[in-house]
DNA sequence: GTTTACCTTGGTTCGGAATG
DNA sequence: CATTCCGAACCAAGGTAAAC
């Protein structure tokens, strides 16, 4: 497909270009990076923390840290890889905090009902919506040890090596956990085909952008997402 | 639940044949 | 002679069964 000569194709700013302009003072352009990678961070958060509220809190902290440390980003890895590493660290810190709270007061500790999808999707729902909810519910129902491996490998596309590194596991262990996670999901999703899950779009994405930019002291604009 | 050993798959490289 | 195409060989990464 060759575009007509008179119509120049839209060339989005690369991550590197955006980063340099943010560092040069165009704070608001940071919003571009947030809208690009909110989805990725959210899935990582869900993978390690298991529920939306905790994932979103970790996301906010990760974005603020990424902004504050942007000047130290040396571009040895890609920006999303660097960003995911920050998010992973946030999630692991959060988990440690939660563990301490449970240790201090294990009588009151219990799973929050939070925002899990309700069981029994109405038949009139669109298939994609039904599937998305079923898939999210199935992944959320996995034990954390399988869920984290599954999301990092299958959703975020990390290699076996990267996943093992991030979760402090051997590569063999990652492979086996992934296999078992798939078996569990296959059993639960026998009637569906894979579709998009853990979407972090529209109002939820906007909301995250507003919160983080408010903490950074910048107002959101209306940047192209690509 | 983890590790080991083996199998499969996909990508890359290289050499030889065919073609212009 | 240069280029293109094709297939064989090799390697790395990932998947799986079985043993522990």
GROMACS .gro file of C-alpha atoms (C1' of nucleotides) in nm:
model
  266
    1UNK     CA    1   0.000   0.000   0.000
    2UNK     CA    2   0.157   0.327  -0.114
    3UNK     CA    3  -0.006   0.649   0.011
    4UNK     CA    4  -0.094   0.916  -0.245
    5UNK     CA    5   0.195   1.157  -0.293
    6UNK     CA    6  -0.013   1.456  -0.194
    7UNK     CA    7  -0.103   1.298   0.143
    8UNK     CA    8   0.198   1.260   0.369
    9UNK     CA    9   0.153   0.980   0.620
   10UNK     CA   10   0.125   1.084   0.986
   11UNK     CA   11   0.454   1.001   1.158
   12UNK     CA   12   0.407   0.969   1.534
   13UNK     CA   13   0.678   1.087   1.771
   14UNK     CA   14   0.904   0.806   1.886
   15UNK     CA   15   0.937   0.741   2.258
   16UNK     CA   16   1.289   0.880   2.243
   17UNK     CA   17   1.172   1.204   2.082
   18UNK     CA   18   0.897   1.247   2.339
   19UNK     CA   19   1.138   1.184   2.626
   20UNK     CA   20   1.386   1.441   2.499
   21UNK     CA   21   1.112   1.702   2.460
   22UNK     CA   22   0.974   1.632   2.807
   23UNK     CA   23   1.324   1.670   2.951
   24UNK     CA   24   1.360   1.994   2.755
   25UNK     CA   25   1.058   2.134   2.937
   26UNK     CA   26   0.749   2.014   2.749
   27UNK     CA   27   0.606   1.847   3.059
   28UNK     CA   28   0.267   1.792   2.905
   29UNK     CA   29   0.407   1.558   2.640
   30UNK     CA   30   0.455   1.303   2.918
   31UNK     CA   31   0.084   1.239   2.872
   32UNK     CA   32   0.166   1.079   2.536
   33UNK     CA   33   0.383   0.817   2.700
   34UNK     CA   34   0.118   0.751   2.964
   35UNK     CA   35  -0.154   0.693   2.709
   36UNK     CA   36   0.079   0.466   2.513
   37UNK     CA   37   0.173   0.243   2.804
   38UNK     CA   38  -0.113   0.262   3.056
   39UNK     CA   39  -0.247  -0.064   2.917
   40UNK     CA   40   0.081  -0.241   2.962
   41UNK     CA   41   0.133  -0.117   3.317
   42UNK     CA   42  -0.221  -0.206   3.414
   43UNK     CA   43  -0.180  -0.564   3.296
   44UNK     CA   44   0.148  -0.592   3.480
   45UNK     CA   45  -0.021  -0.458   3.793
   46UNK     CA   46  -0.308  -0.702   3.765
   47UNK     CA   47  -0.061  -0.985   3.710
   48UNK     CA   48   0.128  -0.918   4.030
   49UNK     CA   49  -0.130  -0.760   4.259
   50UNK     CA   50  -0.445  -0.936   4.146
   51UNK     CA   51  -0.701  -0.656   4.167
   52UNK     CA   52  -0.769  -0.330   3.984
   53UNK     CA   53  -0.750  -0.080   4.271
   54UNK     CA   54  -0.404  -0.194   4.382
   55UNK     CA   55  -0.285  -0.206   4.022
   56UNK     CA   56  -0.398   0.152   3.960
   57UNK     CA   57  -0.230   0.281   4.276
   58UNK     CA   58   0.096   0.112   4.174
   59UNK     CA   59   0.057   0.259   3.826
   60UNK     CA   60   0.030   0.612   3.962
   61UNK     CA   61   0.343   0.566   4.171
   62UNK     CA   62   0.529   0.408   3.880
   63UNK     CA   63   0.442   0.697   3.647
   64UNK     CA   64   0.552   0.956   3.902
   65UNK     CA   65   0.880   0.769   3.957
   66UNK     CA   66   0.933   0.731   3.582
   67UNK     CA   67   0.883   1.105   3.537
   68UNK     CA   68   1.117   1.192   3.822
   69UNK     CA   69   1.386   0.955   3.695
   70UNK     CA   70   1.339   1.026   3.326
   71UNK     CA   71   1.673   1.204   3.302
   72UNK     CA   72   1.843   0.886   3.423
   73UNK     CA   73   1.689   0.676   3.145
   74UNK     CA   74   1.994   0.588   2.932
   75UNK     CA   75   1.804   0.411   2.652
   76UNK     CA   76   2.004   0.091   2.699
   77UNK     CA   77   1.670  -0.091   2.695
   78UNK     CA   78   1.352   0.034   2.529
   79UNK     CA   79   1.139   0.281   2.724
   80UNK     CA   80   0.853   0.030   2.784
   81UNK     CA   81   1.103  -0.224   2.919
   82UNK     CA   82   1.250   0.035   3.155
   83UNK     CA   83   0.901   0.146   3.255
   84UNK     CA   84   0.783  -0.209   3.318
   85UNK     CA   85   1.082  -0.264   3.544
   86UNK     CA   86   0.976   0.038   3.753
   87UNK     CA   87   0.620  -0.095   3.765
   88UNK     CA   88   0.739  -0.439   3.872
   89UNK     CA   89   0.938  -0.284   4.154
   90UNK     CA   90   0.631  -0.083   4.263
   91UNK     CA   91   0.418  -0.398   4.265
   92UNK     CA   92   0.675  -0.597   4.461
   93UNK     CA   93   0.703  -0.316   4.718
   94UNK     CA   94   0.326  -0.303   4.744
   95UNK     CA   95   0.308  -0.676   4.799
   96UNK     CA   96   0.566  -0.654   5.073
   97UNK     CA   97   0.363  -0.375   5.239
   98UNK     CA   98   0.048  -0.584   5.217
   99UNK     CA   99   0.229  -0.885   5.362
  100UNK     CA  100   0.342  -0.679   5.658
  101UNK     CA  101  -0.016  -0.563   5.720
  102UNK     CA  102  -0.141  -0.922   5.706
  103UNK     CA  103   0.130  -1.029   5.948
  104UNK     CA  104   0.029  -0.753   6.190
  105UNK     CA  105  -0.343  -0.819   6.173
  106UNK     CA  106  -0.418  -1.153   6.017
  107UNK     CA  107  -0.762  -1.179   6.179
  108UNK     CA  108  -0.901  -0.893   5.973
  109UNK     CA  109  -0.718  -0.970   5.654
  110UNK     CA  110  -0.941  -1.097   5.379
  111UNK     CA  111  -0.975  -1.062   5.007
  112UNK     CA  112  -1.154  -0.747   4.904
  113UNK     CA  113  -1.446  -0.810   4.672
  114UNK     CA  114  -1.328  -0.504   4.472
  115UNK     CA  115  -1.418  -0.486   4.103
  116UNK     CA  116  -1.412  -0.845   3.989
  117UNK     CA  117  -1.652  -0.918   3.706
  118UNK     CA  118  -1.983  -1.055   3.823
  119UNK     CA  119  -2.048  -1.422   3.750
  120UNK     CA  120  -2.314  -1.508   3.493
  121UNK     CA  121  -2.283  -1.275   3.194
  122UNK     CA  122  -2.626  -1.189   3.047
  123UNK     CA  123  -2.690  -1.364   2.719
  124UNK     CA  124  -2.773  -1.039   2.545
  125UNK     CA  125  -2.422  -0.904   2.595
  126UNK     CA  126  -2.200  -0.888   2.294
  127UNK     CA  127  -1.977  -1.193   2.258
  128UNK     CA  128  -1.658  -0.990   2.282
  129UNK     CA  129  -1.769  -0.829   2.606
  130UNK     CA  130  -1.871  -1.163   2.745
  131UNK     CA  131  -1.545  -1.320   2.643
  132UNK     CA  132  -1.337  -1.034   2.779
  133UNK     CA  133  -1.505  -1.063   3.115
  134UNK     CA  134  -1.473  -1.441   3.115
  135UNK     CA  135  -1.106  -1.420   3.028
  136UNK     CA  136  -1.035  -1.157   3.290
  137UNK     CA  137  -1.220  -1.358   3.549
  138UNK     CA  138  -1.038  -1.676   3.450
  139UNK     CA  139  -0.697  -1.507   3.469
  140UNK     CA  140  -0.784  -1.340   3.800
  141UNK     CA  141  -0.889  -1.675   3.940
  142UNK     CA  142  -0.546  -1.824   3.872
  143UNK     CA  143  -0.318  -1.859   4.174
  144UNK     CA  144  -0.078  -1.564   4.183
  145UNK     CA  145   0.222  -1.784   4.096
  146UNK     CA  146   0.062  -1.883   3.766
  147UNK     CA  147  -0.111  -1.553   3.695
  148UNK     CA  148   0.206  -1.343   3.710
  149UNK     CA  149   0.392  -1.575   3.474
  150UNK     CA  150   0.098  -1.595   3.236
  151UNK     CA  151   0.044  -1.220   3.207
  152UNK     CA  152   0.411  -1.129   3.172
  153UNK     CA  153   0.468  -1.394   2.905
  154UNK     CA  154   0.141  -1.401   2.712
  155UNK     CA  155   0.002  -1.053   2.760
  156UNK     CA  156   0.314  -0.839   2.792
  157UNK     CA  157   0.524  -1.051   2.559
  158UNK     CA  158   0.829  -1.079   2.782
  159UNK     CA  159   1.068  -1.362   2.692
  160UNK     CA  160   1.110  -1.662   2.921
  161UNK     CA  161   1.441  -1.516   3.033
  162UNK     CA  162   1.293  -1.173   3.112
  163UNK     CA  163   0.999  -1.327   3.297
  164UNK     CA  164   1.228  -1.549   3.501
  165UNK     CA  165   1.443  -1.248   3.581
  166UNK     CA  166   1.151  -1.031   3.684
  167UNK     CA  167   0.995  -1.293   3.911
  168UNK     CA  168   1.322  -1.443   4.042
  169UNK     CA  169   1.247  -1.788   3.899
  170UNK     CA  170   1.443  -2.029   3.686
  171UNK     CA  171   1.356  -2.034   3.317
  172UNK     CA  172   1.243  -2.396   3.346
  173UNK     CA  173   1.008  -2.296   3.625
  174UNK     CA  174   0.861  -2.018   3.413
  175UNK     CA  175   0.791  -2.264   3.132
  176UNK     CA  176   0.617  -2.511   3.361
  177UNK     CA  177   0.411  -2.244   3.534
  178UNK     CA  178   0.306  -2.107   3.198
  179UNK     CA  179   0.203  -2.452   3.081
  180UNK     CA  180  -0.006  -2.509   3.394
  181UNK     CA  181  -0.163  -2.165   3.373
  182UNK     CA  182  -0.266  -2.241   3.015
  183UNK     CA  183  -0.415  -2.574   3.116
  184UNK     CA  184  -0.626  -2.408   3.383
  185UNK     CA  185  -0.740  -2.133   3.148
  186UNK     CA  186  -0.815  -2.382   2.872
  187UNK     CA  187  -1.048  -2.569   3.103
  188UNK     CA  188  -1.226  -2.251   3.207
  189UNK     CA  189  -1.250  -2.099   2.861
  190UNK     CA  190  -1.335  -2.403   2.655
  191UNK     CA  191  -1.623  -2.218   2.486
  192UNK     CA  192  -1.438  -1.900   2.392
  193UNK     CA  193  -1.167  -1.782   2.153
  194UNK     CA  194  -0.891  -1.548   2.275
  195UNK     CA  195  -0.974  -1.178   2.263
  196UNK     CA  196  -0.855  -0.861   2.426
  197UNK     CA  197  -0.854  -0.871   2.805
  198UNK     CA  198  -0.766  -0.628   3.083
  199UNK     CA  199  -0.838  -0.331   2.861
  200UNK     CA  200  -0.731  -0.001   3.008
  201UNK     CA  201  -0.886   0.245   2.769
  202UNK     CA  202  -1.124   0.539   2.752
  203UNK     CA  203  -1.233   0.700   3.081
  204UNK     CA  204  -1.008   0.480   3.296
  205UNK     CA  205  -0.703   0.580   3.093
  206UNK     CA  206  -0.809   0.946   3.103
  207UNK     CA  207  -0.854   0.927   3.476
  208UNK     CA  208  -0.505   0.787   3.529
  209UNK     CA  209  -0.354   1.058   3.307
  210UNK     CA  210  -0.531   1.333   3.506
  211UNK     CA  211  -0.424   1.195   3.842
  212UNK     CA  212  -0.059   1.154   3.749
  213UNK     CA  213  -0.031   1.490   3.571
  214UNK     CA  214  -0.192   1.656   3.872
  215UNK     CA  215   0.076   1.503   4.093
  216UNK     CA  216   0.342   1.624   3.850
  217UNK     CA  217   0.195   1.971   3.832
  218UNK     CA  218   0.101   1.962   3.462
  219UNK     CA  219  -0.238   1.984   3.297
  220UNK     CA  220  -0.342   1.717   3.048
  221UNK     CA  221  -0.384   1.817   2.685
  222UNK     CA  222  -0.524   1.633   2.385
  223UNK     CA  223  -0.231   1.449   2.230
  224UNK     CA  224  -0.248   1.195   1.956
  225UNK     CA  225  -0.204   0.852   2.112
  226UNK     CA  226   0.032   0.709   1.854
  227DG     C1'  227   0.644  -2.740   4.295
  228DT     C1'  228   1.094  -2.774   4.065
  229DT     C1'  229   1.440  -2.958   3.768
  230DT     C1'  230   1.616  -3.224   3.390
  231DA     C1'  231   1.632  -3.396   2.942
  232DC     C1'  232   1.455  -3.416   2.518
  233DC     C1'  233   1.156  -3.254   2.135
  234DT     C1'  234   0.963  -2.889   1.835
  235DT     C1'  235   0.953  -2.468   1.604
  236DG     C1'  236   1.098  -2.053   1.390
  237DG     C1'  237   1.463  -1.773   1.226
  238DT     C1'  238   1.910  -1.720   1.009
  239DT     C1'  239   2.290  -1.837   0.720
  240DC     C1'  240   2.504  -2.034   0.334
  241DG     C1'  241   2.580  -2.267  -0.093
  242DG     C1'  242   2.425  -2.414  -0.537
  243DA     C1'  243   2.115  -2.383  -0.937
  244DA     C1'  244   1.847  -2.101  -1.245
  245DT     C1'  245   1.769  -1.678  -1.486
  246DG     C1'  246   1.837  -1.232  -1.719
  247DC     C1'  247   2.857  -1.161  -1.403
  248DA     C1'  248   2.497  -1.020  -1.092
  249DT     C1'  249   2.076  -1.131  -0.899
  250DT     C1'  250   1.717  -1.423  -0.734
  251DC     C1'  251   1.529  -1.834  -0.558
  252DC     C1'  252   1.532  -2.251  -0.301
  253DG     C1'  253   1.657  -2.597   0.016
  254DA     C1'  254   1.971  -2.784   0.370
  255DA     C1'  255   2.202  -2.707   0.799
  256DC     C1'  256   2.241  -2.489   1.216
  257DC     C1'  257   2.106  -2.253   1.637
  258DA     C1'  258   1.831  -2.040   1.994
  259DA     C1'  259   1.408  -2.019   2.228
  260DG     C1'  260   1.019  -2.233   2.383
  261DG     C1'  261   0.727  -2.653   2.504
  262DT     C1'  262   0.655  -3.091   2.729
  263DA     C1'  263   0.695  -3.536   2.981
  264DA     C1'  264   0.893  -3.757   3.348
  265DA     C1'  265   1.161  -3.791   3.760
  266DC     C1'  266   1.258  -3.599   4.192
   0.00000   0.00000   0.00000
